[in-house]
CSV table of C-alpha atoms in Angstrom, one decimal:
chain,number,residue,atom,x,y,z
K,1,MET,CA,-2.0,-24.2,-49.2
K,2,PRO,CA,-1.9,-20.9,-51.3
K,3,HIS,CA,-2.9,-17.7,-49.6
K,4,ALA,CA,-4.1,-14.5,-51.3
K,5,TYR,CA,-1.1,-12.4,-50.2
K,6,ASP,CA,-0.9,-8.7,-51.1
K,7,PRO,CA,1.1,-8.7,-54.5
K,8,GLU,CA,3.9,-6.5,-53.2
K,9,LEU,CA,4.4,-8.8,-50.2
K,10,ALA,CA,4.2,-12.0,-52.4
K,11,ALA,CA,7.0,-10.7,-54.6
K,12,ALA,CA,9.2,-10.1,-51.6
K,13,LEU,CA,8.7,-13.7,-50.3
K,14,ALA,CA,10.7,-15.1,-53.1
K,15,MET,CA,13.8,-13.5,-51.5
K,16,TRP,CA,13.1,-14.6,-47.9
K,17,SER,CA,14.4,-17.7,-46.1
K,18,PRO,CA,11.9,-19.5,-43.9
K,19,VAL,CA,12.0,-19.0,-40.2
K,20,ASP,CA,12.3,-22.3,-38.3
K,21,ILE,CA,13.0,-22.3,-34.5
K,22,SER,CA,13.0,-26.1,-34.2
K,23,ASP,CA,16.8,-25.8,-34.4
K,24,LEU,CA,17.2,-22.8,-32.1
K,25,ALA,CA,21.0,-22.5,-32.3
K,26,ALA,CA,20.7,-22.4,-36.1
K,27,ALA,CA,17.9,-19.9,-36.0
K,28,ARG,CA,19.8,-17.6,-33.7
K,29,ALA,CA,22.9,-17.9,-35.8
K,30,ALA,CA,20.9,-17.0,-39.0
K,31,GLN,CA,19.4,-14.0,-37.3
K,32,ALA,CA,22.7,-12.8,-36.0
K,33,ALA,CA,24.2,-13.0,-39.5
K,34,GLU,CA,21.1,-11.1,-40.8
K,35,LEU,CA,21.4,-8.4,-38.2
K,36,ALA,CA,25.1,-8.0,-38.3
K,37,GLY,CA,26.0,-4.4,-38.8
K,38,THR,CA,22.4,-3.2,-38.6
K,39,ALA,CA,23.2,-0.4,-36.2
K,40,GLU,CA,26.2,0.7,-38.2
K,41,ARG,CA,24.3,0.8,-41.5
K,42,ALA,CA,21.1,2.5,-40.3
K,43,ASP,CA,20.6,6.1,-40.9
K,44,SER,CA,20.7,7.7,-37.5
K,45,THR,CA,20.5,11.4,-38.7
K,46,GLY,CA,18.9,13.5,-36.0
K,47,VAL,CA,19.0,10.8,-33.4
K,48,LYS,CA,21.5,10.1,-30.6
K,49,VAL,CA,21.7,6.3,-29.9
K,50,GLU,CA,23.1,5.0,-26.7
K,51,ASP,CA,23.2,1.6,-25.0
K,52,VAL,CA,22.9,1.9,-21.2
K,53,ARG,CA,22.8,-0.7,-18.5
K,54,VAL,CA,20.5,-0.3,-15.5
K,55,PRO,CA,20.4,-2.5,-12.3
K,56,GLY,CA,18.3,-5.6,-12.7
K,57,ALA,CA,15.9,-6.9,-10.0
K,58,PRO,CA,17.5,-8.6,-6.9
K,59,GLY,CA,19.3,-11.7,-8.1
K,60,ALA,CA,18.8,-10.8,-11.8
K,61,PRO,CA,21.4,-9.4,-14.3
K,62,ASP,CA,21.5,-5.8,-15.4
K,63,VAL,CA,19.1,-4.8,-18.1
K,64,LEU,CA,20.4,-3.2,-21.3
K,65,LEU,CA,18.4,-0.5,-22.7
K,66,ARG,CA,18.9,1.1,-26.1
K,67,THR,CA,18.0,4.8,-26.0
K,68,TYR,CA,17.0,6.9,-29.0
K,69,ARG,CA,17.0,10.6,-28.3
K,70,PRO,CA,16.0,13.3,-30.8
K,71,GLN,CA,18.9,15.7,-31.2
K,72,GLY,CA,18.2,19.4,-30.5
K,73,ARG,CA,14.9,18.6,-28.9
K,74,PRO,CA,14.6,20.0,-25.4
K,75,GLY,CA,13.2,17.8,-22.6
K,76,PRO,CA,11.7,16.5,-20.6
K,77,LEU,CA,10.5,14.2,-23.4
K,78,PRO,CA,7.7,11.7,-23.6
K,79,LEU,CA,8.7,8.0,-23.5
K,80,LEU,CA,8.0,5.3,-26.0
K,81,TYR,CA,9.1,2.0,-24.4
K,82,THR,CA,9.5,-0.7,-27.1
K,83,LEU,CA,9.8,-4.4,-26.9
K,84,HIS,CA,11.1,-6.4,-29.8
K,85,GLY,CA,9.7,-9.7,-31.2
K,86,GLY,CA,11.3,-13.1,-31.7
K,87,GLY,CA,9.0,-15.6,-30.3
K,88,PHE,CA,10.4,-15.2,-26.8
K,89,VAL,CA,13.5,-17.0,-28.0
K,90,LEU,CA,15.2,-14.7,-30.5
K,91,GLY,CA,16.1,-11.1,-30.9
K,92,ASN,CA,17.7,-8.0,-29.3
K,93,PRO,CA,17.3,-4.3,-29.8
K,94,ASP,CA,18.7,-4.6,-33.3
K,95,VAL,CA,15.5,-6.3,-34.5
K,96,ASP,CA,13.5,-3.1,-34.4
K,97,HIS,CA,16.4,-0.6,-34.6
K,98,GLU,CA,15.3,1.1,-37.8
K,99,ASP,CA,11.7,1.3,-36.7
K,100,ASN,CA,12.8,2.9,-33.5
K,101,LEU,CA,15.0,5.5,-35.3
K,102,HIS,CA,11.9,6.3,-37.5
K,103,LEU,CA,9.6,6.6,-34.4
K,104,CYS,CA,12.1,8.9,-32.6
K,105,ARG,CA,12.5,11.2,-35.6
K,106,GLU,CA,8.8,11.3,-36.4
K,107,LEU,CA,7.5,11.7,-32.8
K,108,GLN,CA,10.5,13.6,-31.3
K,109,VAL,CA,10.2,11.6,-28.2
K,110,LEU,CA,12.6,9.4,-26.1
K,111,VAL,CA,12.4,5.9,-27.5
K,112,VAL,CA,13.9,3.1,-25.3
K,113,SER,CA,14.1,-0.6,-26.4
K,114,ALA,CA,14.6,-3.2,-23.6
K,115,ASP,CA,17.0,-6.1,-24.2
K,116,TYR,CA,15.1,-8.7,-22.1
K,117,ARG,CA,16.3,-12.3,-21.4
K,118,LEU,CA,15.3,-15.0,-23.8
K,119,ALA,CA,13.8,-18.4,-23.3
K,120,PRO,CA,14.3,-21.4,-23.0
K,121,GLU,CA,17.5,-20.5,-20.9
K,122,HIS,CA,15.4,-17.9,-19.1
K,123,PRO,CA,11.7,-19.0,-19.1
K,124,TYR,CA,8.8,-16.8,-17.8
K,125,PRO,CA,8.8,-14.6,-15.9
K,126,ALA,CA,12.4,-13.5,-16.7
K,127,ALA,CA,11.6,-11.6,-19.8
K,128,LEU,CA,8.6,-9.8,-18.4
K,129,GLU,CA,10.4,-8.9,-15.2
K,130,ASP,CA,13.3,-7.5,-17.3
K,131,CYS,CA,10.7,-5.3,-19.1
K,132,TRP,CA,9.2,-4.2,-15.8
K,133,THR,CA,12.6,-3.4,-14.2
K,134,GLY,CA,13.8,-1.4,-17.2
K,135,LEU,CA,10.7,0.7,-17.2
K,136,CYS,CA,11.0,1.2,-13.4
K,137,ARG,CA,14.6,2.3,-13.7
K,138,LEU,CA,13.7,4.8,-16.4
K,139,VAL,CA,11.0,6.4,-14.3
K,140,GLU,CA,13.2,6.3,-11.2
K,141,GLN,CA,15.8,8.2,-13.0
K,142,ALA,CA,13.5,10.4,-15.0
K,143,ALA,CA,15.5,13.5,-14.4
K,144,GLY,CA,18.7,11.8,-15.6
K,145,PHE,CA,17.1,10.5,-18.7
K,146,ASP,CA,15.3,13.8,-19.2
K,147,LEU,CA,12.0,12.1,-19.7
K,148,ASP,CA,8.4,13.0,-18.8
K,149,ALA,CA,7.1,10.2,-16.6
K,150,ASP,CA,3.5,11.3,-17.1
K,151,ARG,CA,3.6,10.6,-20.9
K,152,ILE,CA,4.5,7.1,-21.5
K,153,ALA,CA,3.4,4.6,-24.2
K,154,LEU,CA,4.2,1.0,-24.6
K,155,ARG,CA,4.8,-0.7,-28.0
K,156,GLY,CA,5.6,-4.3,-28.8
K,157,ASP,CA,5.7,-6.5,-31.9
K,158,SER,CA,4.8,-10.2,-31.8
K,159,ALA,CA,6.2,-11.8,-28.6
K,160,GLY,CA,7.1,-8.2,-27.7
K,161,GLY,CA,3.4,-7.3,-28.1
K,162,GLY,CA,2.5,-10.1,-25.7
K,163,LEU,CA,5.1,-8.7,-23.3
K,164,ALA,CA,3.7,-5.2,-23.7
K,165,ALA,CA,0.2,-6.4,-22.9
K,166,GLY,CA,1.4,-8.3,-19.8
K,167,LEU,CA,3.5,-5.3,-18.8
K,168,ALA,CA,0.5,-3.0,-19.0
K,169,MET,CA,-1.3,-5.3,-16.5
K,170,LEU,CA,1.8,-5.6,-14.3
K,171,VAL,CA,2.2,-1.7,-14.2
K,172,ARG,CA,-1.4,-1.3,-13.2
K,173,ASP,CA,-1.3,-4.0,-10.5
K,174,ARG,CA,2.1,-3.0,-9.0
K,175,GLY,CA,1.3,0.7,-8.9
K,176,GLY,CA,3.7,1.7,-11.7
K,177,PRO,CA,3.6,4.8,-13.8
K,178,HIS,CA,0.6,5.9,-15.8
K,179,ILE,CA,0.6,4.4,-19.3
K,180,ARG,CA,-1.2,6.4,-22.0
K,181,LEU,CA,-1.3,3.7,-24.7
K,182,GLN,CA,-0.4,0.1,-25.4
K,183,GLN,CA,0.3,-0.4,-29.0
K,184,LEU,CA,0.4,-4.1,-29.9
K,185,HIS,CA,1.5,-5.2,-33.3
K,186,SER,CA,0.7,-8.8,-34.2
K,187,PRO,CA,0.8,-9.7,-30.5
K,188,ALA,CA,1.5,-13.2,-29.1
K,189,LEU,CA,-1.2,-13.5,-26.4
K,190,ASP,CA,-2.5,-17.0,-26.1
K,191,ASP,CA,-0.4,-20.1,-25.4
K,192,ARG,CA,-3.4,-22.4,-26.0
K,193,LEU,CA,-3.3,-21.9,-29.8
K,194,THR,CA,-7.0,-23.0,-30.3
K,195,THR,CA,-8.3,-20.1,-32.3
K,196,PRO,CA,-9.2,-20.7,-35.9
K,197,SER,CA,-6.1,-18.9,-37.2
K,198,ALA,CA,-3.8,-20.6,-34.8
K,199,VAL,CA,-5.1,-24.0,-36.1
K,200,GLU,CA,-5.3,-23.2,-39.8
K,201,TYR,CA,-2.0,-21.4,-40.5
K,202,THR,CA,0.6,-24.1,-40.4
K,203,ASP,CA,2.5,-23.0,-43.5
K,204,THR,CA,2.6,-19.3,-43.4
K,205,PRO,CA,5.9,-17.4,-43.8
K,206,VAL,CA,7.9,-16.0,-40.8
K,207,TRP,CA,5.5,-17.3,-38.3
K,208,ASN,CA,3.1,-20.4,-38.3
K,209,ARG,CA,1.6,-22.9,-35.9
K,210,PRO,CA,4.7,-25.1,-35.5
K,211,ASN,CA,6.8,-22.1,-34.6
K,212,ALA,CA,4.2,-20.8,-32.2
K,213,LEU,CA,4.0,-24.2,-30.4
K,214,LEU,CA,7.8,-24.3,-30.0
K,215,SER,CA,7.8,-20.6,-28.8
K,216,TRP,CA,5.3,-21.0,-26.0
K,217,ALA,CA,6.9,-24.3,-24.9
K,218,ALA,CA,10.2,-22.5,-24.6
K,219,TYR,CA,8.7,-19.6,-22.7
K,220,LEU,CA,6.4,-21.5,-20.4
K,221,GLY,CA,7.9,-25.0,-20.3
K,222,PRO,CA,5.5,-27.9,-19.5
K,223,THR,CA,2.8,-25.6,-18.3
K,224,ALA,CA,2.2,-24.2,-21.8
K,225,GLY,CA,-1.4,-24.8,-22.9
K,226,GLY,CA,-2.4,-26.0,-19.4
K,227,ASP,CA,-4.6,-24.6,-16.7
K,228,THR,CA,-2.0,-22.9,-14.5
K,229,VAL,CA,-0.7,-20.3,-16.9
K,230,ASP,CA,-1.4,-16.8,-15.6
K,231,ARG,CA,-2.6,-13.7,-17.4
K,232,TYR,CA,0.7,-11.8,-17.2
K,233,ALA,CA,2.4,-14.7,-19.2
K,234,ALA,CA,-0.5,-15.1,-21.7
K,235,PRO,CA,-2.8,-12.0,-21.5
K,236,ALA,CA,-5.6,-13.7,-23.5
K,237,ARG,CA,-6.3,-15.6,-20.3
K,238,ALA,CA,-7.4,-12.4,-18.5
K,239,ASP,CA,-11.0,-12.0,-17.7
K,240,ALA,CA,-13.0,-8.8,-17.6
K,241,ALA,CA,-12.0,-7.9,-14.1
K,242,ASP,CA,-8.4,-8.5,-15.0
K,243,LEU,CA,-8.7,-6.1,-18.0
K,244,ALA,CA,-10.7,-3.3,-16.5
K,245,GLY,CA,-8.7,-0.1,-15.9
K,246,LEU,CA,-5.9,-1.0,-18.4
K,247,PRO,CA,-4.5,1.7,-20.7
K,248,PRO,CA,-6.2,2.4,-24.1
K,249,ALA,CA,-5.0,-0.1,-26.7
K,250,HIS,CA,-4.2,0.0,-30.5
K,251,ILE,CA,-4.0,-3.5,-31.9
K,252,THR,CA,-2.8,-4.4,-35.4
K,253,VAL,CA,-3.2,-7.9,-36.8
K,254,MET,CA,-2.2,-9.6,-40.1
K,255,GLN,CA,-4.7,-11.6,-42.2
K,256,PHE,CA,-2.7,-14.7,-42.7
K,257,ASP,CA,-1.1,-15.1,-39.3
K,258,PRO,CA,-1.7,-17.7,-36.6
K,259,LEU,CA,-1.8,-14.9,-34.1
K,260,ARG,CA,-4.6,-13.0,-35.9
K,261,ASP,CA,-7.6,-14.2,-34.0
K,262,GLU,CA,-6.1,-14.0,-30.5
K,263,GLY,CA,-5.4,-10.3,-31.3
K,264,ILE,CA,-8.9,-9.8,-32.4
K,265,ASP,CA,-10.3,-11.6,-29.4
K,266,TYR,CA,-8.1,-9.6,-27.1
K,267,ALA,CA,-9.4,-6.3,-28.6
K,268,ARG,CA,-13.0,-7.5,-28.1
K,269,ALA,CA,-12.3,-8.5,-24.5
K,270,LEU,CA,-10.7,-5.1,-23.8
K,271,LEU,CA,-13.7,-3.3,-25.3
K,272,ALA,CA,-16.0,-5.4,-23.2
K,273,ALA,CA,-14.0,-4.4,-20.1
K,274,GLY,CA,-14.4,-0.7,-20.9
K,275,VAL,CA,-11.0,-0.1,-22.3
K,276,PRO,CA,-10.9,2.2,-25.3
K,277,THR,CA,-9.5,0.0,-28.1
K,278,GLU,CA,-8.8,0.4,-31.8
K,279,LEU,CA,-8.3,-2.7,-33.9
K,280,HIS,CA,-6.9,-2.9,-37.5
K,281,LEU,CA,-6.7,-6.0,-39.5
K,282,LEU,CA,-4.4,-5.6,-42.6
K,283,PRO,CA,-5.6,-7.5,-45.6
K,284,GLY,CA,-3.2,-9.7,-47.6
K,285,THR,CA,-0.6,-9.6,-45.0
K,286,PHE,CA,1.4,-12.2,-43.0
K,287,HIS,CA,3.3,-12.1,-39.7
K,288,GLY,CA,6.3,-9.7,-40.3
K,289,ALA,CA,4.9,-8.2,-43.4
K,290,GLY,CA,6.0,-4.8,-42.1
K,291,MET,CA,9.5,-5.8,-43.0
K,292,VAL,CA,8.5,-5.2,-46.7
K,293,THR,CA,9.0,-1.5,-45.9
K,294,HIS,CA,8.4,-0.4,-49.5
K,295,SER,CA,4.9,-1.9,-49.8
K,296,ALA,CA,1.9,0.3,-49.6
K,297,VAL,CA,0.3,-1.7,-46.8
K,298,ALA,CA,3.4,-1.5,-44.6
K,299,ARG,CA,3.7,2.3,-45.3
K,300,ARG,CA,0.1,2.7,-44.4
K,301,ALA,CA,0.4,0.7,-41.2
K,302,ARG,CA,3.5,2.6,-40.1
K,303,ALA,CA,1.9,6.1,-40.7
K,304,GLU,CA,-1.1,4.9,-38.7
K,305,VAL,CA,1.2,3.9,-35.7
K,306,VAL,CA,2.9,7.2,-35.8
K,307,ALA,CA,-0.4,9.1,-35.8
K,308,VAL,CA,-1.8,7.0,-32.9
K,309,LEU,CA,1.3,7.4,-30.8
K,310,ARG,CA,1.6,11.1,-31.5
K,311,ARG,CA,-1.9,11.6,-30.2
K,312,ALA,CA,-1.3,9.5,-27.1
K,313,LEU,CA,2.0,11.2,-26.3
K,314,GLY,CA,0.8,14.8,-27.1
K,315,ARG,CA,3.2,15.3,-29.9
């Protein structure tokens, strides 16, 4: 069915190929081709980019972290820890490489993107544990990374937003470092997919109900949608007691996105639990609309994220 997309976004759709993860090997190959040379082509002026490996949890592989450090800025620096999207089955730090360069330059902070393991080869909790381990190693080696462990924010997009929300709970419950903000962009939070938007948007670009069903099945296996899924895997399952004491949240959702309503519901649940929360719904948008970087709505959303993170990190 037709949707009232923002005109700038609608014009860009004509040049996009649909995303279909039903053939995961093909989807990964297509993404690899699309991302090939991303790091080399991107403007890294003023930013030192480095890939480092840190020890994984016992029995798990090392975790690759891509660090973005503003050149000429003395430390210790606040930390923005970012988690890429990809439906738990796609992606690596190249996905949000240009965004992370931009955030590093604008905020003058240390930005670190974690390359977590992907499903279905590595189902839950592998990705979340990688994200936790990467953050712990950064804090443990704060002096070596020249970071200020008292000024940390989490940011995640799509599946990365769900991981960031789960990580915020994990950090609180395991006695990890103080988190000043969780910035969740179009987060994947609810494996049950029963909200009105999750039911309605079967044909939307980039992400839709068929992709969401496949994504959660890959991440959670046969437990997806059932009664045994825990709140760290699908944060929408958290109750008020689970949410109390979490870091302040900034949540952005897209109008024509199956994930829209679970993001709205999560914001309301956080507010009910006493967590300071800001929610923004961007009209005329679809999942991944921020990739149309020249559009007015994408520019506005990006500027808002910078402002919110600057305030949280004291920059």
